[in-house]
Amino acid sequence: MICRLYCDEVLSSKLNFAFFTPYFVGIVLQNHKGSLKILILKGIYSPPEGQRMRGHQVKDLQMVYNKTAKAVRLPKQANMPTLLRDGLIYLAIGFFILTMLMSTALQARDQKQIKSLADLAAELQGSVVNISTSQKVKSAFRQPRREGLPKGLPFEKFFKDFFSQEGQKNQERRVSSLGSGFVVDPSGLIVTNNHVIKGADEIYINFDDGRKLKVDKVLGKDAKTDLALLKVTPKEPLKAVPFGSSDDARVGDWVMAIGNPFGLGGTVTVGIVSAKNRDINSGPYDEFIQTDAAINRGNSGGPLFNMKGEVIGVNTAIISPSGGSIGIGFSVPSDTVVNVIEQLKKYGETRRGWLGVLIQKVTPDIAEGFGLKKPEGALVARVTKDGPAEKAGMKVSDVIVEFDGHKVKSSRELPKIVALTPVDKTVDVKVMRQGAEQNLQVKIARLEIAEKINAAFKTEADEDDEAKYMGMTLSQITPELRRKYRIKPKTKGVVITKIDLNSKAAEKGLQAGHVIVEVMEQTVSTPKDVINKIEQAKKSNRENAILYVDRGNGEFGFVALPAKPQG
């Protein structure tokens, strides 16, 4: 228990004690004004409450004055020398006063750091730049034709002036835009967003101290991560900022954004890491850091700092119905930025690995349909012809569960893992196929080259009667239906021509014009094939029948259609 020790004269030998318990775990020393407090541990004898206690009434006192020092014990002697007793008491009190003062100073320093980030901001602002761009654009307004106008019309001069002015409107004009960036190398390398400099004819870098430099060259840009690397030639070395680890950042950590919102250069805002690994459907490698630090138009390309002054993200996007910050901003994580910038610096372009598959998420329904224990991995919805995966023997409906030693928990993880894999490296890939695990060896190709390949599937059409089943009207693919739904000439399967909006099929996203290519990993060519395969799934006590569907425009995917719909 804690008891209180009242001191009438701190500097005198006369102390006024008041103890509440026979033994205590701490005491507090203060004057009558309450300006001095001290905690002392261990036990002491106490007279009745309210009585004054003198030195000779001390029966037992044991004080531990720090964690490493030995305890000081005063023997249980009623007639012990007062000087020795008081000396040890004052020694202990003095030590604890010193300890308290040091602790108070440290707390004050920490509180000062929390209350003000002025020093950190001042240190970083010189490395954050404003980026202004300009480009020539043509007016979308077409000049009215003036040929054939009869002479002598009323207001002829007015019409001539009108057409002359419209001709001037159709001339090229220069459009400007603003953004942010930051220095990553003293020699003049600057990182920003790709969309900040996209289409620009001229790019200028404006520094905090008033300097203005024209960009000599765009060393490289990457649309998939929305990053770009610029080069300027400074007369003196620039002040660069280091990258930190975005993986080490935790939700709740303080962060600082510096940028050029609405043309207001050097604007500093502070917030926290609100979330990590956000997918906002802006690209194949989405794993944004979400922050509530104010990010507005013009902040794009600017850095997101941790409290060490390290860049952990590049501010890229916001969610806002009004166009201004509502506390939901997104930054490309620094671990992604570093990899991309190194490639742009070295090659002037990115060199990502490519597997040659189109994948989709393994939902609980699909997992059950394929007999998987957990809804994990990446489901192969399409295999590119002559791609690395096809050459290794990978097939549609394979579920990739491990890639080059990395466990694939979800379909979102796989694209980044593959992209970071060196080109021409042979990797081990584990897939689940019809309930059994298989190991494949795949030689990774380069994505940028593969994107130029236009793969086609060998398919052909068949003929059969129309049928209605589970809220769908199924039909053979006739020339008329091909034209109506713009089905590719070589596509085969069964086309959905009508669908009941209240059916389970509609709930799963199936629409008129979709082509069912496979049911339960078996190709279908007639409506009867579709019905028979789903009925077989029912007899096998499957909760869902897995349909492989061509949605058009090159989009393929699996649909888990309940084999035993309720109602």
Short mmCIF file of N, CA and C in Angstrom, two decimals, residues 95-186:
data_model
loop_
_atom_site.label_atom_id
_atom_site.label_comp_id
_atom_site.label_asym_id
_atom_site.label_seq_id
_atom_site.Cartn_x
_atom_site.Cartn_y
_atom_site.Cartn_z
N PHE A 95 18.50 10.55 -3.47
CA PHE A 95 18.67 9.75 -4.69
C PHE A 95 17.36 9.67 -5.47
N PHE A 96 16.26 9.48 -4.75
CA PHE A 96 14.98 9.38 -5.43
C PHE A 96 14.54 10.71 -6.03
N ILE A 97 14.89 11.80 -5.38
CA ILE A 97 14.60 13.11 -5.97
C ILE A 97 15.33 13.26 -7.30
N LEU A 98 16.60 12.84 -7.31
CA LEU A 98 17.38 12.91 -8.55
C LEU A 98 16.75 12.03 -9.63
N THR A 99 16.33 10.82 -9.23
CA THR A 99 15.71 9.91 -10.18
C THR A 99 14.43 10.50 -10.76
N MET A 100 13.63 11.11 -9.87
CA MET A 100 12.39 11.71 -10.33
C MET A 100 12.63 12.87 -11.28
N LEU A 101 13.63 13.68 -10.99
CA LEU A 101 13.95 14.81 -11.86
C LEU A 101 14.38 14.34 -13.25
N MET A 102 15.21 13.27 -13.28
CA MET A 102 15.66 12.73 -14.57
C MET A 102 14.48 12.16 -15.35
N SER A 103 13.61 11.44 -14.65
CA SER A 103 12.44 10.86 -15.31
C SER A 103 11.53 11.96 -15.86
N THR A 104 11.35 13.02 -15.06
CA THR A 104 10.51 14.14 -15.51
C THR A 104 11.09 14.80 -16.75
N ALA A 105 12.42 14.93 -16.77
CA ALA A 105 13.07 15.56 -17.93
C ALA A 105 12.89 14.72 -19.19
N LEU A 106 13.01 13.38 -19.04
CA LEU A 106 12.84 12.50 -20.19
C LEU A 106 11.40 12.55 -20.71
N GLN A 107 10.44 12.55 -19.77
CA GLN A 107 9.05 12.64 -20.18
C GLN A 107 8.76 13.95 -20.89
N ALA A 108 9.34 15.02 -20.38
CA ALA A 108 9.14 16.33 -21.01
C ALA A 108 9.70 16.34 -22.42
N ARG A 109 10.86 15.68 -22.61
CA ARG A 109 11.46 15.62 -23.93
C ARG A 109 10.57 14.83 -24.89
N ASP A 110 10.04 13.67 -24.42
CA ASP A 110 9.17 12.86 -25.26
C ASP A 110 7.90 13.60 -25.61
N GLN A 111 7.33 14.30 -24.62
CA GLN A 111 6.12 15.07 -24.87
C GLN A 111 6.37 16.17 -25.88
N LYS A 112 7.54 16.79 -25.82
CA LYS A 112 7.88 17.84 -26.78
C LYS A 112 7.96 17.28 -28.19
N GLN A 113 8.52 16.05 -28.32
CA GLN A 113 8.62 15.45 -29.63
C GLN A 113 7.24 15.13 -30.19
N ILE A 114 6.32 14.70 -29.32
CA ILE A 114 4.98 14.38 -29.78
C ILE A 114 4.22 15.65 -30.16
N LYS A 115 4.38 16.71 -29.36
CA LYS A 115 3.63 17.93 -29.58
C LYS A 115 4.07 18.67 -30.84
N SER A 116 5.31 18.55 -31.23
CA SER A 116 5.80 19.32 -32.37
C SER A 116 6.65 18.46 -33.29
N LEU A 117 6.36 18.55 -34.58
CA LEU A 117 7.15 17.87 -35.60
C LEU A 117 7.88 18.89 -36.47
N ALA A 118 8.06 20.07 -35.91
CA ALA A 118 8.66 21.16 -36.68
C ALA A 118 10.07 20.84 -37.14
N ASP A 119 10.87 20.25 -36.26
CA ASP A 119 12.26 19.93 -36.62
C ASP A 119 12.30 18.90 -37.74
N LEU A 120 11.45 17.87 -37.64
CA LEU A 120 11.42 16.84 -38.68
C LEU A 120 10.96 17.41 -40.01
N ALA A 121 9.93 18.23 -39.97
CA ALA A 121 9.42 18.83 -41.20
C ALA A 121 10.46 19.73 -41.86
N ALA A 122 11.15 20.53 -41.04
CA ALA A 122 12.16 21.44 -41.57
C ALA A 122 13.30 20.67 -42.23
N GLU A 123 13.61 19.50 -41.68
CA GLU A 123 14.70 18.68 -42.21
C GLU A 123 14.34 18.06 -43.55
N LEU A 124 13.05 17.77 -43.76
CA LEU A 124 12.63 17.02 -44.94
C LEU A 124 12.14 17.89 -46.09
N GLN A 125 11.69 19.08 -45.81
CA GLN A 125 11.06 19.90 -46.84
C GLN A 125 11.98 20.23 -48.01
N GLY A 126 13.26 20.33 -47.75
CA GLY A 126 14.20 20.65 -48.82
C GLY A 126 14.35 19.55 -49.85
N SER A 127 13.91 18.32 -49.51
CA SER A 127 14.02 17.20 -50.44
C SER A 127 12.74 16.93 -51.20
N VAL A 128 11.66 17.62 -50.82
CA VAL A 128 10.37 17.45 -51.50
C VAL A 128 10.21 18.57 -52.51
N VAL A 129 9.79 18.23 -53.72
CA VAL A 129 9.73 19.22 -54.80
C VAL A 129 8.32 19.33 -55.36
N ASN A 130 8.07 20.47 -55.99
CA ASN A 130 6.84 20.68 -56.74
C ASN A 130 7.13 20.46 -58.21
N ILE A 131 6.26 19.77 -58.88
CA ILE A 131 6.47 19.44 -60.29
C ILE A 131 5.38 20.12 -61.12
N SER A 132 5.81 20.91 -62.06
CA SER A 132 4.87 21.56 -62.98
C SER A 132 5.13 21.05 -64.39
N THR A 133 4.07 20.71 -65.09
CA THR A 133 4.19 20.18 -66.44
C THR A 133 3.33 20.98 -67.40
N SER A 134 3.65 20.90 -68.66
CA SER A 134 2.83 21.53 -69.69
C SER A 134 2.86 20.68 -70.94
N GLN A 135 1.77 20.73 -71.68
CA GLN A 135 1.70 19.98 -72.93
C GLN A 135 0.76 20.69 -73.90
N LYS A 136 0.99 20.47 -75.17
CA LYS A 136 0.16 21.07 -76.20
C LYS A 136 -1.00 20.15 -76.53
N VAL A 137 -2.19 20.71 -76.56
CA VAL A 137 -3.38 19.93 -76.91
C VAL A 137 -4.18 20.70 -77.95
N LYS A 138 -4.95 19.96 -78.71
CA LYS A 138 -5.80 20.57 -79.71
C LYS A 138 -7.22 20.65 -79.19
N SER A 139 -7.93 21.69 -79.55
CA SER A 139 -9.30 21.85 -79.12
C SER A 139 -10.17 20.76 -79.73
N ALA A 140 -11.11 20.26 -78.94
CA ALA A 140 -12.00 19.23 -79.43
C ALA A 140 -13.12 19.80 -80.30
N PHE A 141 -13.25 21.15 -80.29
CA PHE A 141 -14.32 21.80 -81.07
C PHE A 141 -13.92 21.86 -82.54
N ARG A 142 -14.76 21.33 -83.39
CA ARG A 142 -14.46 21.33 -84.82
C ARG A 142 -14.91 22.66 -85.45
N GLN A 143 -14.08 23.17 -86.30
CA GLN A 143 -14.40 24.44 -86.97
C GLN A 143 -15.54 24.25 -87.97
N PRO A 144 -16.57 25.07 -87.88
CA PRO A 144 -17.69 24.96 -88.84
C PRO A 144 -17.19 25.20 -90.26
N ARG A 145 -17.81 24.51 -91.18
CA ARG A 145 -17.41 24.69 -92.58
C ARG A 145 -17.98 26.01 -93.10
N ARG A 146 -17.15 26.74 -93.83
CA ARG A 146 -17.58 28.04 -94.36
C ARG A 146 -17.70 28.03 -95.88
N GLU A 147 -17.39 26.83 -96.50
CA GLU A 147 -17.48 26.78 -97.94
C GLU A 147 -18.95 26.87 -98.37
N GLY A 148 -19.17 27.54 -99.48
CA GLY A 148 -20.50 27.57 -100.07
C GLY A 148 -21.43 28.65 -99.52
N LEU A 149 -20.95 29.51 -98.63
CA LEU A 149 -21.79 30.58 -98.10
C LEU A 149 -21.98 31.63 -99.21
N PRO A 150 -23.18 31.95 -99.51
CA PRO A 150 -23.41 32.94 -100.58
C PRO A 150 -22.95 34.32 -100.15
N LYS A 151 -22.49 35.05 -101.14
CA LYS A 151 -22.05 36.41 -100.86
C LYS A 151 -23.25 37.34 -100.75
N GLY A 152 -23.03 38.43 -100.06
CA GLY A 152 -24.07 39.43 -99.94
C GLY A 152 -25.08 39.14 -98.85
N LEU A 153 -24.79 38.09 -97.99
CA LEU A 153 -25.72 37.79 -96.91
C LEU A 153 -25.72 38.92 -95.89
N PRO A 154 -26.84 39.10 -95.19
CA PRO A 154 -26.83 40.06 -94.08
C PRO A 154 -25.83 39.62 -93.03
N PHE A 155 -25.21 40.53 -92.40
CA PHE A 155 -24.21 40.25 -91.36
C PHE A 155 -23.04 39.41 -91.89
N GLU A 156 -22.68 39.63 -93.18
CA GLU A 156 -21.59 38.87 -93.77
C GLU A 156 -20.30 39.07 -93.01
N LYS A 157 -20.05 40.29 -92.56
CA LYS A 157 -18.83 40.58 -91.80
C LYS A 157 -18.82 39.82 -90.47
N PHE A 158 -20.01 39.70 -89.85
CA PHE A 158 -20.10 38.97 -88.59
C PHE A 158 -19.70 37.51 -88.78
N PHE A 159 -20.20 36.88 -89.86
CA PHE A 159 -19.89 35.48 -90.10
C PHE A 159 -18.40 35.29 -90.37
N LYS A 160 -17.78 36.23 -91.06
CA LYS A 160 -16.35 36.12 -91.32
C LYS A 160 -15.56 36.20 -90.03
N ASP A 161 -15.96 37.14 -89.17
CA ASP A 161 -15.27 37.26 -87.88
C ASP A 161 -15.47 36.00 -87.03
N PHE A 162 -16.67 35.42 -87.08
CA PHE A 162 -16.99 34.23 -86.29
C PHE A 162 -16.10 33.06 -86.71
N PHE A 163 -16.02 32.83 -88.03
CA PHE A 163 -15.21 31.71 -88.51
C PHE A 163 -13.74 31.94 -88.24
N SER A 164 -13.30 33.19 -88.28
CA SER A 164 -11.90 33.50 -87.98
C SER A 164 -11.57 33.19 -86.54
N GLN A 165 -12.49 33.55 -85.61
CA GLN A 165 -12.27 33.27 -84.20
C GLN A 165 -12.29 31.77 -83.93
N GLU A 166 -13.21 31.04 -84.59
CA GLU A 166 -13.27 29.61 -84.37
C GLU A 166 -12.01 28.92 -84.90
N GLY A 167 -11.45 29.49 -85.97
CA GLY A 167 -10.20 28.93 -86.47
C GLY A 167 -9.08 29.06 -85.47
N GLN A 168 -9.09 30.18 -84.75
CA GLN A 168 -8.06 30.37 -83.73
C GLN A 168 -8.27 29.41 -82.56
N LYS A 169 -9.56 29.10 -82.25
CA LYS A 169 -9.83 28.18 -81.15
C LYS A 169 -9.30 26.79 -81.44
N ASN A 170 -9.28 26.42 -82.71
CA ASN A 170 -8.83 25.09 -83.09
C ASN A 170 -7.32 24.97 -83.11
N GLN A 171 -6.63 26.06 -82.88
CA GLN A 171 -5.18 25.98 -82.83
C GLN A 171 -4.73 25.29 -81.55
N GLU A 172 -3.51 24.80 -81.54
CA GLU A 172 -2.97 24.14 -80.36
C GLU A 172 -2.85 25.12 -79.20
N ARG A 173 -3.13 24.63 -78.01
CA ARG A 173 -2.96 25.45 -76.81
C ARG A 173 -2.20 24.64 -75.77
N ARG A 174 -1.60 25.33 -74.83
CA ARG A 174 -0.76 24.68 -73.82
C ARG A 174 -1.52 24.54 -72.51
N VAL A 175 -1.52 23.32 -71.97
CA VAL A 175 -2.20 23.02 -70.73
C VAL A 175 -1.18 22.67 -69.66
N SER A 176 -1.36 23.21 -68.46
CA SER A 176 -0.42 22.98 -67.36
C SER A 176 -1.07 22.12 -66.28
N SER A 177 -0.23 21.42 -65.53
CA SER A 177 -0.69 20.64 -64.38
C SER A 177 0.39 20.65 -63.32
N LEU A 178 0.00 20.30 -62.10
CA LEU A 178 0.91 20.33 -60.96
C LEU A 178 0.91 18.99 -60.23
N GLY A 179 2.04 18.70 -59.59
CA GLY A 179 2.18 17.49 -58.80
C GLY A 179 3.33 17.63 -57.82
N SER A 180 3.71 16.53 -57.22
CA SER A 180 4.79 16.53 -56.23
C SER A 180 5.79 15.44 -56.55
N GLY A 181 6.92 15.48 -55.87
CA GLY A 181 7.96 14.48 -56.03
C GLY A 181 8.98 14.63 -54.93
N PHE A 182 10.02 13.80 -54.96
CA PHE A 182 11.06 13.89 -53.93
C PHE A 182 12.39 13.37 -54.47
N VAL A 183 13.47 13.91 -53.93
CA VAL A 183 14.82 13.58 -54.39
C VAL A 183 15.28 12.29 -53.75
N VAL A 184 15.76 11.34 -54.57
CA VAL A 184 16.26 10.06 -54.06
C VAL A 184 17.75 9.89 -54.29
N ASP A 185 18.36 10.81 -55.03
CA ASP A 185 19.79 10.73 -55.29
C ASP A 185 20.33 12.16 -55.44
N PRO A 186 21.43 12.50 -54.75
CA PRO A 186 21.97 13.86 -54.83
C PRO A 186 22.35 14.31 -56.23
#
